[in-house]
PDB file of C-alpha atoms in Angstrom:
ATOM      1  CA  MET A  16      22.318 -39.358 101.817  1.00 49.00           C
ATOM      2  CA  GLY A  17      23.721 -42.614 103.093  1.00 56.00           C
ATOM      3  CA  TRP A  18      26.646 -42.382 100.686  1.00 65.00           C
ATOM      4  CA  LEU A  19      27.808 -39.158 102.382  1.00 63.00           C
ATOM      5  CA  GLY A  20      28.575 -40.918 105.632  1.00 72.00           C
ATOM      6  CA  ASP A  21      27.730 -39.089 108.846  1.00 75.00           C
ATOM      7  CA  VAL A  22      25.664 -36.003 108.018  1.00 71.00           C
ATOM      8  CA  GLU A  23      23.933 -33.719 110.465  1.00 76.00           C
ATOM      9  CA  LEU A  24      21.223 -31.313 109.341  1.00 75.00           C
ATOM     10  CA  GLU A  25      20.531 -28.307 111.514  1.00 80.00           C
ATOM     11  CA  HIS A  26      17.692 -25.850 110.956  1.00 80.00           C
ATOM     12  CA  LEU A  27      18.559 -22.168 111.302  1.00 78.00           C
ATOM     13  CA  PRO A  28      15.780 -19.605 111.750  1.00 80.00           C
ATOM     14  CA  ARG A  29      15.694 -16.749 109.217  1.00 74.00           C
ATOM     15  CA  LYS A  30      16.765 -14.232 111.832  1.00 79.00           C
ATOM     16  CA  ASP A  31      19.978 -16.211 112.394  1.00 82.00           C
ATOM     17  CA  ASN A  32      20.726 -16.652 108.673  1.00 81.00           C
ATOM     18  CA  LYS A  33      20.172 -13.160 107.246  1.00 81.00           C
ATOM     19  CA  GLN A  34      22.280 -13.597 104.110  1.00 82.00           C
ATOM     20  CA  ALA A  35      20.326 -16.643 102.905  1.00 78.00           C
ATOM     21  CA  ASP A  36      17.063 -14.922 103.838  1.00 76.00           C
ATOM     22  CA  ALA A  37      18.008 -11.858 101.752  1.00 79.00           C
ATOM     23  CA  LEU A  38      18.865 -14.069  98.762  1.00 77.00           C
ATOM     24  CA  ALA A  39      15.549 -15.923  99.082  1.00 75.00           C
ATOM     25  CA  LYS A  40      13.625 -12.629  99.181  1.00 75.00           C
ATOM     26  CA  LEU A  41      15.524 -11.368  96.130  1.00 74.00           C
ATOM     27  CA  ALA A  42      14.792 -14.556  94.206  1.00 69.00           C
ATOM     28  CA  SER A  43      11.091 -14.355  95.024  1.00 66.00           C
ATOM     29  CA  THR A  44      10.889 -10.768  93.705  1.00 66.00           C
ATOM     30  CA  LEU A  45      12.547 -11.829  90.450  1.00 67.00           C
ATOM     31  CA  SER A  46      10.060 -14.592  89.702  1.00 62.00           C
ATOM     32  CA  MET A  47       7.880 -14.160  86.631  1.00 63.00           C
ATOM     33  CA  THR A  48       4.297 -12.970  86.845  1.00 65.00           C
ATOM     34  CA  ASP A  49       1.433 -14.613  84.947  1.00 67.00           C
ATOM     35  CA  LYS A  50       1.588 -11.899  82.274  1.00 68.00           C
ATOM     36  CA  GLU A  51       5.248 -12.550  81.475  1.00 66.00           C
ATOM     37  CA  ALA A  52       6.500 -15.237  79.135  1.00 64.00           C
ATOM     38  CA  ARG A  53       9.946 -16.765  78.992  1.00 61.00           C
ATOM     39  CA  ILE A  54      11.178 -17.158  75.430  1.00 62.00           C
ATOM     40  CA  PRO A  55      14.277 -19.323  74.903  1.00 58.00           C
ATOM     41  CA  ILE A  56      16.926 -17.942  72.584  1.00 56.00           C
ATOM     42  CA  CYS A  57      18.782 -20.622  70.652  1.00 54.00           C
ATOM     43  CA  LYS A  58      22.492 -20.400  69.966  1.00 54.00           C
ATOM     44  CA  SER A  59      23.586 -20.761  66.375  1.00 53.00           C
ATOM     45  CA  TRP A  60      26.866 -22.223  65.188  1.00 51.00           C
ATOM     46  CA  VAL A  61      29.277 -19.933  63.424  1.00 51.00           C
ATOM     47  CA  ILE A  62      30.740 -22.804  61.422  1.00 53.00           C
ATOM     48  CA  PRO A  63      29.118 -26.016  60.198  1.00 55.00           C
ATOM     49  CA  PRO A  64      29.697 -29.231  62.161  1.00 55.00           C
ATOM     50  CA  ILE A  65      33.135 -30.747  61.695  1.00 55.00           C
ATOM     51  CA  PHE A  66      31.856 -34.278  61.146  1.00 54.00           C
ATOM     52  CA  SER A  67      29.316 -34.887  58.386  1.00 54.00           C
ATOM     53  CA  ASP A  68      26.525 -37.430  58.738  1.00 54.00           C
ATOM     54  CA  ASP A  69      26.785 -38.209  55.052  1.00 57.00           C
ATOM     55  CA  GLU A  70      29.379 -40.947  54.490  1.00 52.00           C
ATOM     56  CA  ASP A  71      29.727 -40.016  50.809  1.00 53.00           C
ATOM     57  CA  ASP A  72      31.080 -36.591  51.769  1.00 55.00           C
ATOM     58  CA  MET A  73      33.619 -38.219  54.067  1.00 53.00           C
ATOM     59  CA  LEU A  74      34.753 -40.656  51.376  1.00 51.00           C
ATOM     60  CA  GLN A  75      35.061 -37.881  48.819  1.00 54.00           C
ATOM     61  CA  GLU A  76      37.207 -35.808  51.195  1.00 52.00           C
ATOM     62  CA  GLU A  77      39.478 -38.802  51.838  1.00 52.00           C
ATOM     63  CA  GLU A  78      39.968 -39.377  48.102  1.00 51.00           C
ATOM     64  CA  ASN A  79      41.053 -35.785  47.469  1.00 52.00           C
ATOM     65  CA  HIS A  80      44.756 -35.501  48.237  1.00 53.00           C
ATOM     66  CA  VAL A  81      45.250 -31.769  47.886  1.00 53.00           C
ATOM     67  CA  THR A  82      48.059 -29.845  49.511  1.00 55.00           C
ATOM     68  CA  GLU A  83      47.053 -26.366  50.579  1.00 58.00           C
ATOM     69  CA  VAL A  84      49.515 -23.512  50.505  1.00 59.00           C
ATOM     70  CA  PHE A  85      49.096 -20.710  52.999  1.00 58.00           C
ATOM     71  CA  GLU A  86      51.013 -17.946  51.207  1.00 58.00           C
ATOM     72  CA  VAL A  87      52.209 -14.948  53.207  1.00 50.00           C
ATOM     73  CA  GLU A  88      54.579 -12.100  52.424  1.00 58.00           C
ATOM     74  CA  GLU A  89      55.774 -11.730  55.990  1.00 68.00           C
ATOM     75  CA  GLU A  90      55.447 -14.073  58.949  1.00 77.00           C
ATOM     76  CA  ASP A  91      51.761 -14.295  59.804  1.00 83.00           C
ATOM     77  CA  TRP A  92      51.006 -14.939  63.475  1.00 87.00           C
ATOM     78  CA  ARG A  93      48.671 -17.765  62.420  1.00 90.00           C
ATOM     79  CA  GLN A  94      51.201 -19.722  60.356  1.00 90.00           C
ATOM     80  CA  PRO A  95      52.950 -21.628  63.187  1.00 92.00           C
ATOM     81  CA  LEU A  96      49.551 -22.691  64.539  1.00 92.00           C
ATOM     82  CA  VAL A  97      48.347 -23.799  61.097  1.00 92.00           C
ATOM     83  CA  ASP A  98      51.562 -25.758  60.507  1.00 92.00           C
ATOM     84  CA  TYR A  99      51.221 -27.507  63.857  1.00 92.00           C
ATOM     85  CA  LEU A 100      47.489 -28.247  63.660  1.00 92.00           C
ATOM     86  CA  LYS A 101      47.515 -29.389  60.052  1.00 91.00           C
ATOM     87  CA  TYR A 102      50.911 -31.056  59.637  1.00 91.00           C
ATOM     88  CA  GLY A 103      52.221 -31.518  63.192  1.00 91.00           C
ATOM     89  CA  LYS A 104      55.209 -29.303  62.298  1.00 92.00           C
ATOM     90  CA  LEU A 105      56.696 -27.161  65.080  1.00 92.00           C
ATOM     91  CA  PRO A 106      59.072 -24.165  64.786  1.00 90.00           C
ATOM     92  CA  ASN A 107      62.801 -24.825  65.183  1.00 91.00           C
ATOM     93  CA  ASP A 108      63.221 -22.266  67.978  1.00 90.00           C
ATOM     94  CA  LEU A 109      62.641 -23.969  71.360  1.00 92.00           C
ATOM     95  CA  ARG A 110      60.757 -21.009  72.838  1.00 93.00           C
ATOM     96  CA  ARG A 111      58.408 -20.678  69.843  1.00 92.00           C
ATOM     97  CA  ARG A 112      57.984 -24.457  69.757  1.00 93.00           C
ATOM     98  CA  THR A 113      56.763 -24.505  73.384  1.00 93.00           C
ATOM     99  CA  ASP A 114      54.550 -21.455  72.827  1.00 93.00           C
ATOM    100  CA  THR A 115      52.950 -22.937  69.696  1.00 92.00           C
ATOM    101  CA  ARG A 116      52.242 -26.279  71.351  1.00 93.00           C
ATOM    102  CA  ARG A 117      50.687 -24.553  74.391  1.00 93.00           C
ATOM    103  CA  ARG A 118      48.538 -22.131  72.361  1.00 92.00           C
ATOM    104  CA  ALA A 119      47.345 -24.743  69.850  1.00 91.00           C
ATOM    105  CA  THR A 120      44.989 -26.319  72.396  1.00 92.00           C
ATOM    106  CA  ARG A 121      42.636 -23.330  71.999  1.00 93.00           C
ATOM    107  CA  PHE A 122      42.551 -23.417  68.178  1.00 93.00           C
ATOM    108  CA  ILE A 123      41.144 -25.601  65.394  1.00 91.00           C
ATOM    109  CA  TYR A 124      42.004 -25.593  61.708  1.00 91.00           C
ATOM    110  CA  TYR A 125      38.900 -26.332  59.649  1.00 90.00           C
ATOM    111  CA  LYS A 126      38.468 -26.151  55.866  1.00 90.00           C
ATOM    112  CA  GLY A 127      41.434 -23.839  55.350  1.00 89.00           C
ATOM    113  CA  THR A 128      40.563 -21.417  58.154  1.00 91.00           C
ATOM    114  CA  LEU A 129      41.960 -21.055  61.662  1.00 92.00           C
ATOM    115  CA  TYR A 130      39.427 -20.653  64.492  1.00 93.00           C
ATOM    116  CA  ARG A 131      39.929 -19.906  68.182  1.00 93.00           C
ATOM    117  CA  ARG A 132      37.603 -21.434  70.763  1.00 91.00           C
ATOM    118  CA  SER A 133      36.122 -18.694  72.962  1.00 89.00           C
ATOM    119  CA  PHE A 134      35.359 -19.132  76.651  1.00 87.00           C
ATOM    120  CA  ASP A 135      31.673 -19.759  75.907  1.00 87.00           C
ATOM    121  CA  GLY A 136      32.517 -22.465  73.366  1.00 86.00           C
ATOM    122  CA  LEU A 137      31.977 -20.517  70.136  1.00 89.00           C
ATOM    123  CA  PHE A 138      34.587 -20.656  67.408  1.00 91.00           C
ATOM    124  CA  LEU A 139      35.905 -17.247  66.338  1.00 91.00           C
ATOM    125  CA  ARG A 140      37.651 -16.876  62.983  1.00 92.00           C
ATOM    126  CA  CYS A 141      41.252 -15.719  63.296  1.00 92.00           C
ATOM    127  CA  LEU A 142      42.009 -12.692  61.144  1.00 90.00           C
ATOM    128  CA  SER A 143      45.164 -11.697  59.305  1.00 86.00           C
ATOM    129  CA  ASP A 144      46.633  -8.239  59.884  1.00 83.00           C
ATOM    130  CA  ASN A 145      44.856  -6.871  56.783  1.00 83.00           C
ATOM    131  CA  GLU A 146      41.529  -8.424  57.791  1.00 86.00           C
ATOM    132  CA  LYS A 147      41.973  -7.058  61.308  1.00 86.00           C
ATOM    133  CA  VAL A 148      42.321  -3.478  60.046  1.00 84.00           C
ATOM    134  CA  GLN A 149      39.354  -3.903  57.695  1.00 84.00           C
ATOM    135  CA  ALA A 150      37.157  -5.308  60.489  1.00 83.00           C
ATOM    136  CA  MET A 151      38.020  -2.398  62.792  1.00 84.00           C
ATOM    137  CA  GLU A 152      37.283   0.137  60.036  1.00 81.00           C
ATOM    138  CA  GLU A 153      33.927  -1.473  59.249  1.00 79.00           C
ATOM    139  CA  THR A 154      32.988  -1.629  62.911  1.00 77.00           C
ATOM    140  CA  HIS A 155      33.852   1.974  63.671  1.00 75.00           C
ATOM    141  CA  SER A 156      32.421   3.432  60.472  1.00 71.00           C
ATOM    142  CA  GLY A 157      28.972   1.869  60.810  1.00 59.00           C
ATOM    143  CA  VAL A 158      26.788   1.257  63.814  1.00 53.00           C
ATOM    144  CA  CYS A 159      29.281   2.514  66.405  1.00 50.00           C
ATOM    145  CA  VAL A 160      29.214   6.038  64.953  1.00 51.00           C
ATOM    146  CA  LEU A 161      25.697   6.519  66.321  1.00 52.00           C
ATOM    147  CA  THR A 162      26.585   5.291  69.809  1.00 52.00           C
ATOM    148  CA  ASN A 163      29.635   7.549  70.120  1.00 49.00           C
ATOM    149  CA  ARG A 164      27.633  10.775  69.893  1.00 51.00           C
ATOM    150  CA  GLY A 165      27.567  12.886  73.094  1.00 49.00           C
TER     151      GLY A 165
END
């Protein structure tokens, strides 16, 4: 504690520090008994790692000079982000240019698919308008039907 400089420690009795006492009591009631077991749940990645350990895979990817075409009938909301992340190309409109650059920090483009980084660090696949409708239909026609009953 020398690196903190001048520090004074003062002991407060429980009766004078009721909030901390209540938290300590709550924590002691939540502790596990001998009959309980704590089982860790591992997180799994939604997508494979970006960087491969195998150097042959990396060399093979470098040798393939393939241009991908992201074909859309109407302007897809993902296209400006894909253009910026993959080619560094920004829209001509100043407002859209600023918006794309700002939003791109939360996205990655990996193996032809756009992903958004969630707050807990998982990568969520970005859906087109058609995929969005299909996902909502599948969600609400399956498991959720049982939970919506009275």
